[in-house]
Amino acid sequence: MESQDTKRERTTAEVAGEHLRAEIEVAREFRYKTYGYVDLTIDRAFADNVLHKELGQFGTYELDYYIDEKKRDILLVNGRRDAALAAKAAESVHRVVLGLRNLIWTVIVLLIGLIVMVAPMAMKHWSL
């Protein structure tokens, strides 16, 4: 697989990156959202990309470890894929929590403003 602009062999990381960008673009086009800001389709594409890269779908993967048995390799790669999915999911949850925190502060400020506006009218009509 040669790069179009430099006529050199593309690295596995470059091919995997292009594949991931294409999958994310497709996911955003169809907008498969599960809830609010959390887009698990993109998280899943990220994790699958890690799995396919380590299984060699995009070319030879340069890892420093080698495990003889095929099942061990697959289990190891799936473990790394699961870790990548967990990291991406935690990042997505973090974004949602930050958004909710900002929303709560906005609601608190609006409620305080409403109390300040309504209190003089309430005091005028219902003397304590």
PDB file of C-alpha atoms in Angstrom:
ATOM      1  CA  MET A   1       0.000   0.000   0.000  1.00  0.00           C
ATOM      2  CA  GLU A   2       1.766   3.120  -1.224  1.00  0.00           C
ATOM      3  CA  SER A   3       1.028   6.662  -0.171  1.00  0.00           C
ATOM      4  CA  GLN A   4      -0.364   8.676  -3.065  1.00  0.00           C
ATOM      5  CA  ASP A   5       1.711  11.794  -2.459  1.00  0.00           C
ATOM      6  CA  THR A   6       5.168  10.368  -1.642  1.00  0.00           C
ATOM      7  CA  LYS A   7       5.146   6.922  -3.296  1.00  0.00           C
ATOM      8  CA  ARG A   8       6.326   5.313  -0.071  1.00  0.00           C
ATOM      9  CA  GLU A   9       4.845   2.432   1.855  1.00  0.00           C
ATOM     10  CA  ARG A  10       2.169   3.598   4.265  1.00  0.00           C
ATOM     11  CA  THR A  11       2.590   2.475   7.848  1.00  0.00           C
ATOM     12  CA  THR A  12       0.071   0.336   9.632  1.00  0.00           C
ATOM     13  CA  ALA A  13      -0.814   3.308  11.853  1.00  0.00           C
ATOM     14  CA  GLU A  14      -1.568   5.480   8.802  1.00  0.00           C
ATOM     15  CA  VAL A  15      -3.845   2.860   7.255  1.00  0.00           C
ATOM     16  CA  ALA A  16      -5.577   2.234  10.588  1.00  0.00           C
ATOM     17  CA  GLY A  17      -6.025   5.980  11.114  1.00  0.00           C
ATOM     18  CA  GLU A  18      -7.625   6.421   7.704  1.00  0.00           C
ATOM     19  CA  HIS A  19      -9.939   3.490   8.376  1.00  0.00           C
ATOM     20  CA  LEU A  20     -10.949   4.930  11.772  1.00  0.00           C
ATOM     21  CA  ARG A  21     -11.637   8.381  10.279  1.00  0.00           C
ATOM     22  CA  ALA A  22     -13.833   6.781   7.606  1.00  0.00           C
ATOM     23  CA  GLU A  23     -15.794   4.777  10.196  1.00  0.00           C
ATOM     24  CA  ILE A  24     -16.312   7.852  12.395  1.00  0.00           C
ATOM     25  CA  GLU A  25     -17.495   9.851   9.389  1.00  0.00           C
ATOM     26  CA  VAL A  26     -20.050   7.155   8.556  1.00  0.00           C
ATOM     27  CA  ALA A  27     -21.194   6.958  12.194  1.00  0.00           C
ATOM     28  CA  ARG A  28     -21.655  10.740  12.358  1.00  0.00           C
ATOM     29  CA  GLU A  29     -23.517  10.729   9.060  1.00  0.00           C
ATOM     30  CA  PHE A  30     -26.077   8.240  10.363  1.00  0.00           C
ATOM     31  CA  ARG A  31     -26.005   9.600  13.948  1.00  0.00           C
ATOM     32  CA  TYR A  32     -26.556   6.380  15.866  1.00  0.00           C
ATOM     33  CA  LYS A  33     -26.785   7.973  19.307  1.00  0.00           C
ATOM     34  CA  THR A  34     -27.825   6.034  22.356  1.00  0.00           C
ATOM     35  CA  TYR A  35     -28.371   8.806  24.904  1.00  0.00           C
ATOM     36  CA  GLY A  36     -27.523  12.481  25.049  1.00  0.00           C
ATOM     37  CA  TYR A  37     -23.923  13.215  24.181  1.00  0.00           C
ATOM     38  CA  VAL A  38     -22.616   9.674  24.494  1.00  0.00           C
ATOM     39  CA  ASP A  39     -21.993   8.272  21.046  1.00  0.00           C
ATOM     40  CA  LEU A  40     -21.196   4.636  21.607  1.00  0.00           C
ATOM     41  CA  THR A  41     -20.956   3.973  17.869  1.00  0.00           C
ATOM     42  CA  ILE A  42     -17.815   6.107  17.641  1.00  0.00           C
ATOM     43  CA  ASP A  43     -16.415   4.523  20.807  1.00  0.00           C
ATOM     44  CA  ARG A  44     -17.067   1.093  19.343  1.00  0.00           C
ATOM     45  CA  ALA A  45     -15.394   2.057  16.041  1.00  0.00           C
ATOM     46  CA  PHE A  46     -12.343   3.222  17.995  1.00  0.00           C
ATOM     47  CA  ALA A  47     -12.121  -0.061  19.914  1.00  0.00           C
ATOM     48  CA  ASP A  48     -12.699  -2.175  16.794  1.00  0.00           C
ATOM     49  CA  ASN A  49      -9.955  -0.231  15.020  1.00  0.00           C
ATOM     50  CA  VAL A  50      -7.497  -1.144  17.776  1.00  0.00           C
ATOM     51  CA  LEU A  51      -8.533  -4.795  17.523  1.00  0.00           C
ATOM     52  CA  HIS A  52      -8.204  -4.927  13.733  1.00  0.00           C
ATOM     53  CA  LYS A  53      -4.867  -3.114  13.821  1.00  0.00           C
ATOM     54  CA  GLU A  54      -3.432  -5.624  16.279  1.00  0.00           C
ATOM     55  CA  LEU A  55      -4.856  -8.571  14.361  1.00  0.00           C
ATOM     56  CA  GLY A  56      -2.984  -7.323  11.290  1.00  0.00           C
ATOM     57  CA  GLN A  57      -5.924  -6.248   9.125  1.00  0.00           C
ATOM     58  CA  PHE A  58      -4.128  -3.031   8.145  1.00  0.00           C
ATOM     59  CA  GLY A  59      -0.707  -4.590   7.683  1.00  0.00           C
ATOM     60  CA  THR A  60       1.955  -5.990   9.968  1.00  0.00           C
ATOM     61  CA  TYR A  61       1.560  -4.721  13.504  1.00  0.00           C
ATOM     62  CA  GLU A  62       4.825  -3.935  15.225  1.00  0.00           C
ATOM     63  CA  LEU A  63       4.479  -5.199  18.797  1.00  0.00           C
ATOM     64  CA  ASP A  64       7.354  -6.198  21.044  1.00  0.00           C
ATOM     65  CA  TYR A  65       5.602  -9.280  22.390  1.00  0.00           C
ATOM     66  CA  TYR A  66       4.791 -12.592  20.786  1.00  0.00           C
ATOM     67  CA  ILE A  67       2.591 -15.312  22.219  1.00  0.00           C
ATOM     68  CA  ASP A  68       2.828 -18.735  20.606  1.00  0.00           C
ATOM     69  CA  GLU A  69      -0.736 -19.905  20.813  1.00  0.00           C
ATOM     70  CA  LYS A  70      -3.352 -18.359  18.585  1.00  0.00           C
ATOM     71  CA  LYS A  71      -5.997 -18.292  21.327  1.00  0.00           C
ATOM     72  CA  ARG A  72      -3.684 -16.376  23.625  1.00  0.00           C
ATOM     73  CA  ASP A  73      -3.063 -13.838  20.872  1.00  0.00           C
ATOM     74  CA  ILE A  74      -6.752 -13.359  20.273  1.00  0.00           C
ATOM     75  CA  LEU A  75      -7.491 -13.056  24.001  1.00  0.00           C
ATOM     76  CA  LEU A  76      -4.706 -10.547  24.440  1.00  0.00           C
ATOM     77  CA  VAL A  77      -5.854  -8.452  21.491  1.00  0.00           C
ATOM     78  CA  ASN A  78      -9.457  -8.577  22.660  1.00  0.00           C
ATOM     79  CA  GLY A  79      -8.312  -7.464  26.111  1.00  0.00           C
ATOM     80  CA  ARG A  80      -6.545  -4.473  24.558  1.00  0.00           C
ATOM     81  CA  ARG A  81      -9.658  -3.741  22.485  1.00  0.00           C
ATOM     82  CA  ASP A  82     -11.795  -3.822  25.622  1.00  0.00           C
ATOM     83  CA  ALA A  83      -9.366  -1.502  27.380  1.00  0.00           C
ATOM     84  CA  ALA A  84      -9.519   0.917  24.446  1.00  0.00           C
ATOM     85  CA  LEU A  85     -13.326   0.834  24.537  1.00  0.00           C
ATOM     86  CA  ALA A  86     -13.336   1.429  28.300  1.00  0.00           C
ATOM     87  CA  ALA A  87     -10.981   4.392  27.962  1.00  0.00           C
ATOM     88  CA  LYS A  88     -13.061   5.928  25.188  1.00  0.00           C
ATOM     89  CA  ALA A  89     -16.314   5.300  27.098  1.00  0.00           C
ATOM     90  CA  ALA A  90     -14.848   6.938  30.209  1.00  0.00           C
ATOM     91  CA  GLU A  91     -13.910   9.968  28.113  1.00  0.00           C
ATOM     92  CA  SER A  92     -17.463  10.153  26.753  1.00  0.00           C
ATOM     93  CA  VAL A  93     -18.959   9.878  30.246  1.00  0.00           C
ATOM     94  CA  HIS A  94     -16.605  12.610  31.432  1.00  0.00           C
ATOM     95  CA  ARG A  95     -17.878  14.940  28.692  1.00  0.00           C
ATOM     96  CA  VAL A  96     -21.487  14.222  29.690  1.00  0.00           C
ATOM     97  CA  VAL A  97     -20.755  14.861  33.372  1.00  0.00           C
ATOM     98  CA  LEU A  98     -19.131  18.206  32.558  1.00  0.00           C
ATOM     99  CA  GLY A  99     -22.168  19.167  30.472  1.00  0.00           C
ATOM    100  CA  LEU A 100     -24.544  18.179  33.268  1.00  0.00           C
ATOM    101  CA  ARG A 101     -22.512  20.115  35.814  1.00  0.00           C
ATOM    102  CA  ASN A 102     -22.778  23.234  33.681  1.00  0.00           C
ATOM    103  CA  LEU A 103     -26.505  22.646  33.248  1.00  0.00           C
ATOM    104  CA  ILE A 104     -27.029  22.290  37.006  1.00  0.00           C
ATOM    105  CA  TRP A 105     -25.164  25.539  37.665  1.00  0.00           C
ATOM    106  CA  THR A 106     -27.315  27.288  35.058  1.00  0.00           C
ATOM    107  CA  VAL A 107     -30.505  25.991  36.694  1.00  0.00           C
ATOM    108  CA  ILE A 108     -29.281  27.072  40.138  1.00  0.00           C
ATOM    109  CA  VAL A 109     -28.513  30.587  38.895  1.00  0.00           C
ATOM    110  CA  LEU A 110     -31.917  30.812  37.195  1.00  0.00           C
ATOM    111  CA  LEU A 111     -33.698  29.626  40.363  1.00  0.00           C
ATOM    112  CA  ILE A 112     -31.856  32.165  42.500  1.00  0.00           C
ATOM    113  CA  GLY A 113     -32.773  34.860  39.986  1.00  0.00           C
ATOM    114  CA  LEU A 114     -36.415  33.775  40.089  1.00  0.00           C
ATOM    115  CA  ILE A 115     -36.442  33.847  43.896  1.00  0.00           C
ATOM    116  CA  VAL A 116     -34.917  37.331  43.906  1.00  0.00           C
ATOM    117  CA  MET A 117     -37.534  38.540  41.410  1.00  0.00           C
ATOM    118  CA  VAL A 118     -40.534  36.901  43.110  1.00  0.00           C
ATOM    119  CA  ALA A 119     -39.586  37.586  46.755  1.00  0.00           C
ATOM    120  CA  PRO A 120     -40.503  41.333  46.738  1.00  0.00           C
ATOM    121  CA  MET A 121     -43.899  40.579  45.180  1.00  0.00           C
ATOM    122  CA  ALA A 122     -44.557  37.781  47.679  1.00  0.00           C
ATOM    123  CA  MET A 123     -43.570  39.992  50.610  1.00  0.00           C
ATOM    124  CA  LYS A 124     -45.911  42.710  49.357  1.00  0.00           C
ATOM    125  CA  HIS A 125     -48.952  40.424  49.051  1.00  0.00           C
ATOM    126  CA  TRP A 126     -48.336  38.099  51.983  1.00  0.00           C
ATOM    127  CA  SER A 127     -46.921  39.934  54.937  1.00  0.00           C
ATOM    128  CA  LEU A 128     -45.306  37.732  57.540  1.00  0.00           C
TER     129      LEU A 128
END
